[in-house]
Amino acid sequence: MRITQDFAPQGPDTGRAFGRRPVRGRAGAALTAAMALALLLTGCGGGNDSASTPAKSSADADRVEPLAAAPTPKLPVTVDSADGKKVTVDSTDRIVPLTGSLSEIVFTLGFGKQVVARDITATFEQAEKLPVVTRAHDVSAESVLSLKPTVVLADTTTGPAEAIDQIRDAGIPLVVVDPAKELADVGRRIDTVAEVLGVPAAGTELKKRTESRIAAVQKTIPDHADGKKPRVAFLYLRGSASVYLLGGAESGASSLLEAAGAVDAGKTSGLNKDFTAITSEALAKAAPDAILLMSKGLDSVGGMDGLVKIPGIAETPAGMDRRVVSIDDGVLLNYGPRTDRVLAEIVEQLYPKGGTGR
């Protein structure tokens, strides 16, 4: 997959991965699981494939694939917002999703023509020309309000709180959605957005399509000849900011790795939180056979040659074999309608030509 993703100089957003402040130094790992798990965005290729069709090639990955028929909303609806408020939506004429992952769901449900703005992380083809209403990954309430939205979608990592309050104080229905944390959240997120837009039946259709495609990808996972699943460590890297982190049980990657027939090396080595600073000791304990990376993270350290220079990497089985799985930042932990494509990329790279884990 090659989907471009914009970043502010101070660090990542990628769907608000690590918040709004610089994360500096290897010890700068006070990162919450919720922020890491709000991580990604965008959609899968065009066309009207059947629900069970596995993921297409990465050449189609910079587009979302809307449902075959655009649904007609039944409004008004009153929904529960994740921040404890009840919100009534009576129009979907002008929609502003404030994360890339929410944009993906809105577009895939067939509401692309009604979307009037995007978060900086919504870089898939159908959204890329929309005006951006974020500044350094925070929402500009003034920019949002200038577009006269009839409904705004946010998640619990969207901020600052003052901007959210300002949008609501202007009388705009704003619904907060819980972020995705694992594969099991895909259907929930789709259902929630569909309910907000007044198209629950379309949500059910998209959820079934997505789940069916994920299941189809899982059927392509080869058996492990030695009976052992490959151990894969998820690393979050931003070399320019000296950020080198090893993912644990709450990083958001475990669910994907397990769905791909692998073991999360960080999780099974005893790392129970989201991320910890990379150390030679931690890597030795994790002993990964392969390393999962965001593509911009790999680029930020100078590719494979730079990766093995990080202390401890070269001594792991993955480092010795120079074995990495690189997925675009914008989709890796999105847990949305394109998750089948992400999973297919992981499977393809982890088991090249149908090979086994190790």
Short mmCIF file of C-alpha atoms in Angstrom, two decimals:
data_model
loop_
_atom_site.label_atom_id
_atom_site.label_comp_id
_atom_site.label_asym_id
_atom_site.label_seq_id
_atom_site.Cartn_x
_atom_site.Cartn_y
_atom_site.Cartn_z
CA MET A 1 0.00 0.00 0.00
CA ARG A 2 1.23 3.47 -0.75
CA ILE A 3 -0.99 6.11 0.75
CA THR A 4 0.60 9.44 1.53
CA GLN A 5 0.14 10.89 4.98
CA ASP A 6 0.85 14.40 6.24
CA PHE A 7 2.63 15.03 9.50
CA ALA A 8 3.36 18.09 11.57
CA PRO A 9 7.02 18.70 12.41
CA GLN A 10 6.61 17.79 16.05
CA GLY A 11 5.51 14.22 15.56
CA PRO A 12 2.85 11.91 14.21
CA ASP A 13 -0.82 12.20 13.85
CA THR A 14 -1.69 9.30 11.57
CA GLY A 15 -5.24 9.48 12.83
CA ARG A 16 -4.09 11.04 16.14
CA ALA A 17 -1.74 8.29 17.13
CA PHE A 18 0.20 10.01 19.83
CA GLY A 19 -1.61 13.24 20.48
CA ARG A 20 -0.64 16.81 19.96
CA ARG A 21 2.66 17.35 21.72
CA PRO A 22 6.19 16.40 20.74
CA VAL A 23 7.31 13.01 22.03
CA ARG A 24 11.03 13.31 22.46
CA GLY A 25 13.67 10.87 23.57
CA ARG A 26 13.46 7.17 24.13
CA ALA A 27 12.06 7.73 27.58
CA GLY A 28 9.25 9.91 26.20
CA ALA A 29 6.78 7.03 26.14
CA ALA A 30 3.96 8.23 28.39
CA LEU A 31 1.53 7.47 25.59
CA THR A 32 -1.97 6.24 26.25
CA ALA A 33 -3.44 3.23 24.49
CA ALA A 34 -6.45 5.31 23.50
CA MET A 35 -4.30 7.76 21.56
CA ALA A 36 -2.33 5.03 19.83
CA LEU A 37 -5.49 3.20 18.89
CA ALA A 38 -7.17 6.14 17.21
CA LEU A 39 -4.48 5.71 14.62
CA LEU A 40 -5.69 5.49 11.09
CA LEU A 41 -7.91 6.30 8.18
CA THR A 42 -8.86 5.96 4.55
CA GLY A 43 -10.43 3.38 2.19
CA CYS A 44 -10.24 0.62 -0.42
CA GLY A 45 -10.43 0.64 -4.20
CA GLY A 46 -13.35 1.42 -6.45
CA GLY A 47 -15.87 -0.88 -8.01
CA ASN A 48 -18.69 -3.06 -6.75
CA ASP A 49 -16.97 -6.28 -5.75
CA SER A 50 -18.92 -8.94 -3.93
CA ALA A 51 -18.74 -8.93 -0.17
CA SER A 52 -16.55 -12.00 -0.05
CA THR A 53 -13.92 -10.77 -2.50
CA PRO A 54 -10.54 -10.58 -0.76
CA ALA A 55 -8.51 -7.39 -0.76
CA LYS A 56 -7.37 -6.03 -4.10
CA SER A 57 -3.86 -5.05 -5.01
CA SER A 58 -2.20 -2.14 -3.29
CA ALA A 59 -2.61 -0.08 -6.46
CA ASP A 60 -6.27 0.44 -5.50
CA ALA A 61 -5.56 1.23 -1.87
CA ASP A 62 -5.70 5.03 -2.08
CA ARG A 63 -9.44 5.01 -2.78
CA VAL A 64 -12.43 4.05 -0.71
CA GLU A 65 -15.05 1.73 -2.18
CA PRO A 66 -18.55 3.06 -1.52
CA LEU A 67 -21.52 0.77 -1.31
CA ALA A 68 -23.15 0.08 -4.65
CA ALA A 69 -26.23 2.20 -3.89
CA ALA A 70 -26.16 5.46 -1.97
CA PRO A 71 -28.61 5.14 0.95
CA THR A 72 -31.37 7.60 1.79
CA PRO A 73 -31.16 8.87 5.38
CA LYS A 74 -34.16 8.61 7.66
CA LEU A 75 -33.93 11.71 9.84
CA PRO A 76 -34.05 13.14 12.40
CA VAL A 77 -32.24 10.72 14.69
CA THR A 78 -31.14 11.15 18.27
CA VAL A 79 -27.99 9.28 19.22
CA ASP A 80 -25.77 8.86 22.24
CA SER A 81 -22.42 10.60 21.91
CA ALA A 82 -19.41 8.86 23.49
CA ASP A 83 -18.86 11.88 25.75
CA GLY A 84 -22.21 11.34 27.46
CA LYS A 85 -24.38 13.75 25.50
CA LYS A 86 -27.48 13.05 23.43
CA VAL A 87 -27.30 14.60 19.98
CA THR A 88 -30.08 15.07 17.45
CA VAL A 89 -29.11 15.03 13.77
CA ASP A 90 -31.68 16.32 11.29
CA SER A 91 -29.54 16.85 8.19
CA THR A 92 -26.60 15.13 6.49
CA ASP A 93 -26.30 17.77 3.76
CA ARG A 94 -22.91 19.04 4.99
CA ILE A 95 -20.81 16.54 6.94
CA VAL A 96 -17.46 17.18 8.62
CA PRO A 97 -15.65 14.07 9.92
CA LEU A 98 -12.80 15.15 12.19
CA THR A 99 -10.61 12.06 11.82
CA GLY A 100 -9.44 10.29 8.72
CA SER A 101 -10.86 6.98 9.90
CA LEU A 102 -14.32 8.49 10.34
CA SER A 103 -14.02 10.04 6.88
CA GLU A 104 -13.35 6.59 5.46
CA ILE A 105 -16.55 5.20 6.94
CA VAL A 106 -18.64 8.19 5.84
CA PHE A 107 -17.39 7.99 2.27
CA THR A 108 -17.76 4.21 2.13
CA LEU A 109 -21.36 4.47 3.32
CA GLY A 110 -22.00 6.62 0.24
CA PHE A 111 -21.96 10.14 1.70
CA GLY A 112 -18.85 11.43 -0.07
CA LYS A 113 -20.66 14.20 -1.92
CA GLN A 114 -21.96 15.62 1.34
CA VAL A 115 -18.56 15.81 3.05
CA VAL A 116 -17.35 19.42 3.01
CA ALA A 117 -14.04 19.21 4.92
CA ARG A 118 -11.44 16.75 6.11
CA ASP A 119 -8.98 16.09 8.84
CA ILE A 120 -5.35 16.24 7.72
CA THR A 121 -5.17 12.46 7.91
CA ALA A 122 -7.94 11.85 5.34
CA THR A 123 -5.67 11.54 2.30
CA PHE A 124 -7.51 8.94 0.23
CA GLU A 125 -8.26 10.04 -3.31
CA GLN A 126 -11.89 11.03 -2.96
CA ALA A 127 -11.16 13.30 0.03
CA GLU A 128 -7.75 14.76 -0.79
CA LYS A 129 -9.04 18.00 -2.37
CA LEU A 130 -11.35 18.91 0.50
CA PRO A 131 -10.35 21.82 2.75
CA VAL A 132 -8.40 20.79 5.86
CA VAL A 133 -9.88 21.96 9.16
CA THR A 134 -7.03 20.95 11.46
CA ARG A 135 -3.95 22.86 12.55
CA ALA A 136 -0.99 20.80 13.72
CA HIS A 137 -3.54 18.01 14.25
CA ASP A 138 -5.88 20.06 16.40
CA VAL A 139 -9.29 21.10 15.14
CA SER A 140 -9.84 24.69 14.05
CA ALA A 141 -13.36 25.47 15.23
CA GLU A 142 -13.41 28.62 13.11
CA SER A 143 -12.59 26.67 9.96
CA VAL A 144 -15.25 24.09 10.71
CA LEU A 145 -17.93 26.67 11.41
CA SER A 146 -17.08 28.66 8.28
CA LEU A 147 -18.21 25.67 6.21
CA LYS A 148 -21.65 25.63 7.83
CA PRO A 149 -21.78 21.90 8.64
CA THR A 150 -25.05 20.21 9.51
CA VAL A 151 -23.31 17.41 11.43
CA VAL A 152 -19.77 16.93 12.76
CA LEU A 153 -18.23 13.57 13.68
CA ALA A 154 -15.35 13.36 16.13
CA ASP A 155 -13.80 10.73 18.35
CA THR A 156 -12.53 10.81 21.91
CA THR A 157 -9.02 11.81 20.80
CA THR A 158 -10.25 14.86 18.86
CA GLY A 159 -9.33 18.17 20.40
CA PRO A 160 -8.77 20.59 21.86
CA ALA A 161 -11.82 20.45 24.09
CA GLU A 162 -12.36 24.19 23.61
CA ALA A 163 -12.81 23.67 19.87
CA ILE A 164 -15.36 20.92 20.41
CA ASP A 165 -17.28 23.14 22.82
CA GLN A 166 -17.15 26.06 20.40
CA ILE A 167 -18.65 23.98 17.59
CA ARG A 168 -21.42 22.73 19.85
CA ASP A 169 -22.08 26.18 21.27
CA ALA A 170 -22.73 27.34 17.71
CA GLY A 171 -25.62 24.87 17.55
CA ILE A 172 -23.94 22.29 15.32
CA PRO A 173 -24.77 18.64 16.12
CA LEU A 174 -21.45 17.03 17.04
CA VAL A 175 -21.25 13.33 17.81
CA VAL A 176 -18.21 11.77 19.49
CA VAL A 177 -17.45 8.16 18.56
CA ASP A 178 -15.31 5.78 20.58
CA PRO A 179 -12.06 5.00 18.73
CA ALA A 180 -11.24 1.51 17.49
CA LYS A 181 -8.89 -0.58 19.60
CA GLU A 182 -9.03 -3.95 17.85
CA LEU A 183 -10.46 -5.91 14.95
CA ALA A 184 -13.67 -6.55 16.86
CA ASP A 185 -14.37 -2.80 16.83
CA VAL A 186 -14.72 -2.57 13.05
CA GLY A 187 -18.40 -3.42 13.00
CA ARG A 188 -19.20 -1.24 16.00
CA ARG A 189 -17.65 1.85 14.40
CA ILE A 190 -19.49 1.30 11.14
CA ASP A 191 -22.80 0.80 12.94
CA THR A 192 -22.30 3.93 15.03
CA VAL A 193 -21.55 6.19 12.08
CA ALA A 194 -24.41 4.71 10.07
CA GLU A 195 -26.79 5.38 12.95
CA VAL A 196 -25.66 9.01 13.18
CA LEU A 197 -26.26 9.46 9.45
CA GLY A 198 -29.69 7.83 9.60
CA VAL A 199 -28.79 4.78 7.50
CA PRO A 200 -28.55 1.80 9.88
CA ALA A 201 -29.37 -0.71 7.12
CA ALA A 202 -26.44 0.56 5.04
CA GLY A 203 -24.27 0.19 8.09
CA THR A 204 -25.32 -3.43 8.43
CA GLU A 205 -24.54 -4.02 4.75
CA LEU A 206 -21.10 -2.43 5.00
CA LYS A 207 -20.32 -4.26 8.22
CA LYS A 208 -21.19 -7.61 6.64
CA ARG A 209 -19.13 -6.79 3.54
CA THR A 210 -16.12 -5.80 5.62
CA GLU A 211 -16.30 -8.77 7.95
CA SER A 212 -16.74 -11.16 5.02
CA ARG A 213 -13.67 -9.77 3.27
CA ILE A 214 -11.59 -10.01 6.42
CA ALA A 215 -12.63 -13.65 6.77
CA ALA A 216 -11.70 -14.28 3.13
CA VAL A 217 -8.21 -12.89 3.71
CA GLN A 218 -7.75 -15.09 6.77
CA LYS A 219 -8.45 -18.15 4.66
CA THR A 220 -5.31 -17.34 2.65
CA ILE A 221 -3.00 -17.62 5.67
CA PRO A 222 -0.73 -20.65 5.13
CA ASP A 223 -0.19 -23.34 7.72
CA HIS A 224 3.00 -23.12 9.73
CA ALA A 225 5.22 -26.02 8.73
CA ASP A 226 6.89 -26.22 12.14
CA GLY A 227 3.69 -25.54 14.05
CA LYS A 228 5.05 -22.26 15.39
CA LYS A 229 3.47 -18.92 14.67
CA PRO A 230 5.85 -16.10 13.68
CA ARG A 231 6.62 -13.64 16.45
CA VAL A 232 6.15 -10.07 15.20
CA ALA A 233 7.10 -6.92 17.08
CA PHE A 234 5.31 -3.66 16.29
CA LEU A 235 7.73 -0.73 16.42
CA TYR A 236 6.71 2.93 16.31
CA LEU A 237 9.60 4.97 14.95
CA ARG A 238 10.14 8.63 14.16
CA GLY A 239 13.86 8.99 13.66
CA SER A 240 13.77 12.77 13.14
CA ALA A 241 12.21 13.17 16.60
CA SER A 242 14.26 10.43 18.27
CA VAL A 243 11.14 8.40 18.97
CA TYR A 244 11.82 4.66 19.16
CA LEU A 245 9.01 2.65 20.75
CA LEU A 246 8.13 -1.03 21.09
CA GLY A 247 4.44 -1.90 21.08
CA GLY A 248 2.87 -3.92 23.85
CA ALA A 249 -0.55 -5.38 24.54
CA GLU A 250 -2.34 -2.04 24.20
CA SER A 251 -0.57 -0.73 21.07
CA GLY A 252 -3.50 -1.60 18.83
CA ALA A 253 -1.48 -3.96 16.63
CA SER A 254 -2.05 -7.19 18.57
CA SER A 255 -5.46 -7.85 17.08
CA LEU A 256 -4.19 -7.48 13.52
CA LEU A 257 -1.14 -9.65 14.11
CA GLU A 258 -3.20 -12.38 15.71
CA ALA A 259 -5.71 -12.23 12.86
CA ALA A 260 -2.78 -12.71 10.48
CA GLY A 261 -1.77 -15.91 12.26
CA ALA A 262 1.14 -14.32 14.11
CA VAL A 263 2.08 -13.63 17.71
CA ASP A 264 2.54 -10.11 19.07
CA ALA A 265 6.11 -10.42 20.34
CA GLY A 266 5.87 -7.37 22.57
CA LYS A 267 2.66 -8.52 24.18
CA THR A 268 3.85 -12.07 24.81
CA SER A 269 7.13 -10.81 26.26
CA GLY A 270 5.15 -9.20 29.06
CA LEU A 271 4.64 -5.62 27.85
CA ASN A 272 1.14 -4.94 29.11
CA LYS A 273 0.88 -1.24 28.28
CA ASP A 274 0.75 0.48 24.89
CA PHE A 275 4.37 1.38 24.16
CA THR A 276 7.72 1.30 25.88
CA ALA A 277 11.05 2.76 24.89
CA ILE A 278 13.10 0.37 22.78
CA THR A 279 16.01 -1.19 24.65
CA SER A 280 18.30 -4.06 23.75
CA GLU A 281 16.91 -5.96 26.74
CA ALA A 282 13.30 -5.48 25.69
CA LEU A 283 14.04 -6.56 22.13
CA ALA A 284 15.98 -9.61 23.28
CA LYS A 285 13.02 -10.66 25.43
CA ALA A 286 10.56 -10.09 22.59
CA ALA A 287 12.81 -11.99 20.12
CA PRO A 288 10.75 -11.11 17.04
CA ASP A 289 10.99 -13.13 13.84
CA ALA A 290 9.70 -10.09 11.94
CA ILE A 291 9.10 -6.41 12.66
CA LEU A 292 5.89 -4.55 11.79
CA LEU A 293 6.42 -0.88 10.96
CA MET A 294 4.59 2.07 9.54
CA SER A 295 6.18 2.93 6.21
CA LYS A 296 7.06 6.48 7.20
CA GLY A 297 8.61 5.19 10.39
CA LEU A 298 10.89 2.90 8.40
CA ASP A 299 11.77 5.75 6.07
CA SER A 300 12.49 8.05 9.02
CA VAL A 301 15.36 5.86 10.21
CA GLY A 302 16.85 5.36 6.77
CA GLY A 303 15.15 2.15 5.71
CA MET A 304 16.38 -1.31 6.57
CA ASP A 305 20.01 -0.23 6.82
CA GLY A 306 19.10 2.39 9.41
CA LEU A 307 16.72 0.11 11.26
CA VAL A 308 19.39 -2.46 12.11
CA LYS A 309 21.53 0.32 13.58
CA ILE A 310 19.00 0.88 16.37
CA PRO A 311 20.53 -0.82 19.43
CA GLY A 312 19.23 -4.35 19.81
CA ILE A 313 17.55 -4.69 16.41
CA ALA A 314 20.42 -6.42 14.62
CA GLU A 315 20.63 -9.09 17.33
CA THR A 316 16.99 -10.18 16.97
CA PRO A 317 15.98 -12.93 14.52
CA ALA A 318 14.13 -10.25 12.54
CA GLY A 319 17.19 -8.03 12.37
CA MET A 320 19.48 -10.85 11.37
CA ASP A 321 17.08 -11.88 8.61
CA ARG A 322 16.32 -8.21 7.72
CA ARG A 323 12.67 -9.16 7.85
CA VAL A 324 10.11 -6.38 8.09
CA VAL A 325 6.43 -5.84 7.31
CA SER A 326 5.84 -2.22 6.26
CA ILE A 327 2.30 -0.80 6.03
CA ASP A 328 1.28 2.77 5.27
CA ASP A 329 0.75 4.97 8.30
CA GLY A 330 -2.67 6.09 7.15
CA VAL A 331 -4.32 2.69 7.29
CA LEU A 332 -2.44 0.35 9.62
CA LEU A 333 -4.54 0.74 12.76
CA ASN A 334 -7.61 2.26 11.17
CA TYR A 335 -9.92 -0.71 11.85
CA GLY A 336 -12.46 0.36 9.26
CA PRO A 337 -13.83 -0.71 5.86
CA ARG A 338 -10.33 -1.25 4.46
CA THR A 339 -9.05 -3.48 7.23
CA ASP A 340 -9.18 -6.47 4.90
CA ARG A 341 -6.60 -4.74 2.71
CA VAL A 342 -4.34 -4.02 5.65
CA LEU A 343 -4.60 -7.62 6.77
CA ALA A 344 -3.91 -8.84 3.24
CA GLU A 345 -0.75 -6.71 3.07
CA ILE A 346 0.47 -8.13 6.38
CA VAL A 347 -0.21 -11.69 5.25
CA GLU A 348 1.45 -11.11 1.89
CA GLN A 349 4.61 -9.68 3.43
CA LEU A 350 4.75 -12.07 6.38
CA TYR A 351 4.28 -15.17 4.27
CA PRO A 352 5.82 -14.32 0.89
CA LYS A 353 4.64 -16.57 -1.93
CA GLY A 354 2.61 -18.62 0.51
CA GLY A 355 5.62 -19.41 2.65
CA THR A 356 5.44 -20.15 6.37
CA GLY A 357 6.33 -17.92 9.29
CA ARG A 358 9.87 -19.15 9.78
#
